[in-house]
Amino acid sequence: MVKLCRVEPAGVTPPETTAPESAAPESAAPEGARPEAATSDVEVRTAPGVRTVRLTRPAKRNAITSAMYAALADAFASADADDDVRVVLLTGSGGSFTAGNDLADMAANPPLGDDAPPLRFLDALAALRPVLVAAVDGPAIGVGTTVLLHCDLVYATARSTFRLPFVNLGLVPEAASTLLLPRLVGAQRAAELTLFGEPFDAAQAHRLGLVTAVTEDGAALDALVEDRVQALAGKPGVALRETKRLLRNESATTVAARLDLDRRVMQQLIEDQQRAGARRAKPG
């Protein structure tokens, strides 16, 4: 049984004062994972049903460069195109999830074109069909927080911190967070988090609904994430993807419209199962 920490109110520790990188273990990839692709700062591993994408730039608290965004976009697009992938696990390394954008790299490579790597990544993130799980340990700043709004499940250690510093940098929040955050936490809380850009802790993130569960340390995070990811990886892939799509679908906003949408998806899945069963029953 994985022990979860109690998410009682606690003082917020700014990301700049988090524990040294060596103080916390990295969230483990699923057992049996094999490397599929890698850059110097993004590692991608595949295990049955699971694609793990890890930020591996701990010396810079996994601050994301344009090259890293390109690698992330490719990793997510590849996972989306692979029907065997049921779960994508996104995590960090060295005691950080990510410190957000590498500002020096952004100044050198501003995302002004529609095909800029950060925008390609956000498009791939929003379109991702497999279940997206985040394992957060340490600071999750800027895009490190906004990306969580697109995750289906988020697990974090008690020492993790979150922050939306965009206004303080003369920018606006990205990743559709000005739409998704108010839906999740309410308009006034979203305004407070984005306009002030102050850090908040894992206990508050859990109360707001941004985090699914909080663990007491990195070892407990690893155990919980492994358990949850493996449970998902063992489920029918089409049913997982269709359920995620329905949960995020905004076209059917009345009960009658949703009943009709659910019915059509259910009937299609039943017909697909019947056809698959008929094929298996054919001799030879």
XYZ file of C-alpha atoms in Angstrom:
284
model
C 0.000 0.000 0.000
C 1.459 3.341 -1.040
C 1.423 5.874 1.768
C 0.150 9.297 0.735
C 1.126 12.325 2.705
C -1.493 14.427 4.419
C -2.179 17.544 2.363
C -2.590 20.005 5.188
C -1.860 23.726 4.699
C 1.829 24.418 4.706
C 4.134 27.320 4.105
C 5.120 27.835 0.475
C 8.793 27.403 -0.304
C 9.938 29.402 -3.342
C 11.399 27.233 -6.113
C 14.767 28.935 -5.687
C 15.144 27.376 -2.241
C 14.226 23.783 -3.019
C 16.457 20.986 -1.814
C 19.674 20.197 -3.709
C 19.271 18.022 -6.769
C 20.900 15.075 -5.044
C 18.366 15.165 -2.201
C 15.488 13.515 -4.064
C 15.368 10.361 -6.178
C 14.095 10.527 -9.721
C 10.703 9.123 -10.548
C 11.343 5.724 -12.065
C 10.241 4.744 -15.546
C 8.029 1.648 -15.734
C 9.899 -1.596 -15.163
C 11.327 -3.079 -18.344
C 11.353 0.219 -20.220
C 13.788 0.450 -23.100
C 15.296 3.602 -24.636
C 13.536 4.558 -27.846
C 14.917 7.988 -28.582
C 16.972 10.511 -26.723
C 18.527 13.903 -26.912
C 21.014 15.215 -24.405
C 18.155 16.782 -22.413
C 15.059 14.656 -23.176
C 14.917 10.897 -22.691
C 12.175 8.730 -24.178
C 11.645 5.127 -23.074
C 9.096 2.539 -24.079
C 7.676 -0.302 -22.010
C 4.583 -2.368 -22.846
C 1.742 0.126 -23.153
C 3.748 3.015 -21.688
C 5.882 5.777 -23.190
C 7.969 7.645 -20.589
C 9.235 11.128 -21.470
C 11.773 12.504 -19.016
C 13.392 15.947 -18.905
C 17.088 15.325 -18.256
C 18.705 18.715 -17.754
C 18.981 18.755 -13.956
C 21.884 21.237 -13.835
C 19.393 23.844 -15.153
C 16.433 22.413 -13.184
C 15.183 20.998 -16.499
C 14.541 24.453 -17.995
C 13.225 23.788 -21.498
C 15.071 24.969 -24.607
C 13.792 25.166 -28.174
C 15.614 21.916 -28.992
C 13.949 20.223 -26.013
C 10.535 21.442 -27.154
C 11.205 19.922 -30.580
C 12.121 16.601 -28.956
C 9.024 16.734 -26.741
C 6.785 17.502 -29.720
C 8.212 14.541 -31.636
C 7.884 12.233 -28.613
C 4.238 13.150 -28.053
C 3.363 12.900 -31.751
C 5.039 9.488 -31.938
C 3.140 8.259 -28.879
C -0.138 9.560 -30.304
C 0.440 7.678 -33.570
C 1.215 4.379 -31.807
C -1.978 2.521 -30.904
C -0.008 0.281 -28.552
C 0.734 3.247 -26.282
C -1.950 3.536 -23.644
C -0.147 5.907 -21.275
C 2.395 8.698 -21.652
C 4.288 9.450 -18.448
C 5.893 12.902 -18.249
C 8.446 13.528 -15.528
C 11.656 15.338 -14.630
C 14.996 14.454 -13.079
C 17.411 15.582 -10.394
C 14.790 16.850 -7.960
C 13.009 19.151 -10.434
C 10.034 18.758 -12.734
C 10.943 21.824 -14.786
C 11.879 25.436 -14.078
C 9.913 26.417 -17.184
C 11.274 28.038 -20.299
C 14.984 28.661 -20.597
C 14.707 32.436 -20.945
C 18.120 32.917 -22.555
C 17.316 30.280 -25.161
C 13.877 31.823 -25.738
C 15.499 35.204 -26.349
C 17.804 33.592 -28.899
C 14.997 31.498 -30.444
C 11.738 33.451 -29.984
C 8.656 31.337 -30.830
C 7.296 33.785 -33.408
C 6.428 31.360 -36.212
C 3.412 29.067 -36.054
C 5.737 26.071 -36.462
C 8.067 27.098 -33.614
C 9.018 24.091 -31.437
C 7.175 25.334 -28.307
C 3.972 25.735 -30.318
C 4.413 22.336 -31.984
C 4.753 20.823 -28.535
C 1.602 22.513 -27.242
C -0.331 21.326 -30.292
C 0.896 17.750 -29.741
C 0.063 18.025 -26.040
C -3.509 19.156 -26.670
C -4.071 16.470 -29.323
C -2.600 13.550 -27.370
C -4.923 10.507 -27.346
C -3.196 8.251 -24.777
C -3.754 8.975 -21.092
C -1.209 11.582 -19.948
C 0.212 11.153 -16.453
C 2.625 13.593 -14.809
C 4.981 12.693 -11.969
C 6.126 15.932 -10.312
C 8.964 16.184 -7.827
C 10.345 19.631 -7.032
C 9.673 22.930 -8.818
C 7.122 23.061 -11.628
C 7.333 26.629 -12.915
C 5.643 28.306 -15.885
C 4.990 25.644 -18.495
C 5.774 23.160 -15.732
C 2.444 24.175 -14.207
C 0.412 24.928 -17.334
C 1.245 21.537 -18.872
C -0.454 19.892 -15.893
C -3.796 21.341 -17.012
C -3.589 18.983 -19.999
C -2.701 15.932 -17.920
C -5.339 13.380 -17.029
C -3.625 12.463 -13.759
C -0.968 14.368 -11.784
C 0.983 12.915 -8.869
C 3.399 15.068 -6.871
C 5.660 14.956 -3.842
C 4.889 17.153 -0.854
C 8.015 19.225 -1.532
C 6.883 20.166 -5.039
C 6.097 23.811 -5.784
C 4.132 25.439 -8.590
C 4.193 28.901 -10.099
C 2.773 30.924 -13.024
C 5.205 33.861 -13.334
C 4.196 34.999 -16.842
C 2.847 38.461 -15.955
C 5.974 39.173 -13.907
C 8.003 38.469 -17.054
C 5.856 40.777 -19.189
C 4.095 37.827 -20.853
C 0.751 36.024 -20.683
C 0.134 32.412 -19.629
C 0.396 29.893 -22.455
C -0.989 26.402 -23.178
C -4.638 27.590 -23.115
C -4.287 28.017 -19.353
C -6.401 31.184 -19.326
C -9.271 28.911 -20.437
C -8.446 25.712 -18.547
C -7.337 27.147 -15.203
C -10.555 29.128 -14.479
C -12.573 26.022 -15.361
C -10.594 24.020 -12.845
C -10.207 26.431 -9.931
C -12.697 29.245 -10.598
C -12.196 32.713 -12.045
C -10.977 34.494 -8.921
C -8.475 31.833 -7.877
C -7.181 31.681 -11.451
C -6.765 35.461 -11.427
C -4.847 35.328 -8.153
C -2.505 32.604 -9.375
C -1.789 34.221 -12.737
C -1.797 37.942 -11.920
C 0.475 37.711 -8.876
C 2.581 34.797 -10.098
C 3.371 33.694 -6.558
C 4.489 30.136 -5.786
C 2.106 27.673 -4.171
C 2.764 24.288 -2.643
C 1.583 20.756 -3.346
C -1.065 20.891 -0.616
C -2.702 23.905 -2.262
C -2.322 22.358 -5.736
C -4.153 19.294 -4.444
C -6.947 21.377 -2.900
C -7.354 23.253 -6.177
C -7.625 20.026 -8.151
C -4.423 20.572 -10.115
C -2.803 17.541 -8.453
C -4.532 14.161 -8.115
C -2.577 12.926 -5.088
C 0.423 14.015 -3.009
C 3.056 11.603 -1.698
C 5.391 12.183 1.201
C 8.619 11.669 -0.791
C 10.145 10.576 -4.071
C 10.139 6.882 -3.234
C 6.410 6.964 -2.504
C 5.865 8.922 -5.731
C 7.694 6.254 -7.732
C 5.625 3.481 -6.168
C 2.301 5.238 -6.682
C 3.040 6.234 -10.288
C 4.250 2.724 -11.150
C 1.066 1.227 -9.704
C -1.270 3.642 -11.480
C 0.535 3.549 -14.829
C 0.695 -0.244 -14.902
C -3.010 -0.442 -14.059
C -3.799 1.818 -17.012
C -1.410 -0.003 -19.344
C -3.355 -3.223 -18.780
C -6.684 -1.759 -19.915
C -8.120 -1.809 -23.472
C -6.415 0.979 -25.403
C -9.399 2.050 -27.508
C -11.640 2.302 -24.442
C -9.031 4.425 -22.654
C -8.615 6.807 -25.575
C -12.351 7.120 -26.183
C -13.072 7.748 -22.498
C -10.409 10.461 -22.407
C -11.887 11.991 -25.567
C -15.372 12.011 -24.075
C -14.147 13.549 -20.812
C -12.615 16.413 -22.784
C -15.308 16.771 -25.430
C -17.061 20.151 -25.364
C -19.474 19.721 -28.252
C -22.238 17.997 -26.266
C -23.124 20.315 -23.392
C -26.639 19.111 -22.503
C -27.629 15.773 -20.986
C -29.552 14.832 -24.132
C -26.631 15.685 -26.405
C -24.197 13.811 -24.161
C -26.427 10.740 -24.045
C -26.480 10.733 -27.838
C -22.700 11.128 -28.058
C -22.106 8.378 -25.479
C -24.525 6.084 -27.317
C -22.795 6.521 -30.666
C -19.344 5.872 -29.199
C -20.586 2.850 -27.239
C -22.283 1.365 -30.312
C -19.130 1.816 -32.367
C -17.012 0.045 -29.750
C -19.497 -2.846 -29.561
C -19.549 -3.187 -33.365
C -15.736 -3.162 -33.455
C -15.625 -5.900 -30.796
C -18.152 -8.001 -32.725
C -16.137 -7.707 -35.938
C -12.938 -8.619 -34.098
C -14.671 -11.625 -32.548
C -15.977 -12.754 -35.963
C -12.474 -12.540 -37.442
C -11.056 -14.631 -34.616
C -13.815 -17.221 -35.064
C -13.077 -17.776 -38.771
C -11.179 -21.032 -39.389
C -7.663 -20.687 -40.726
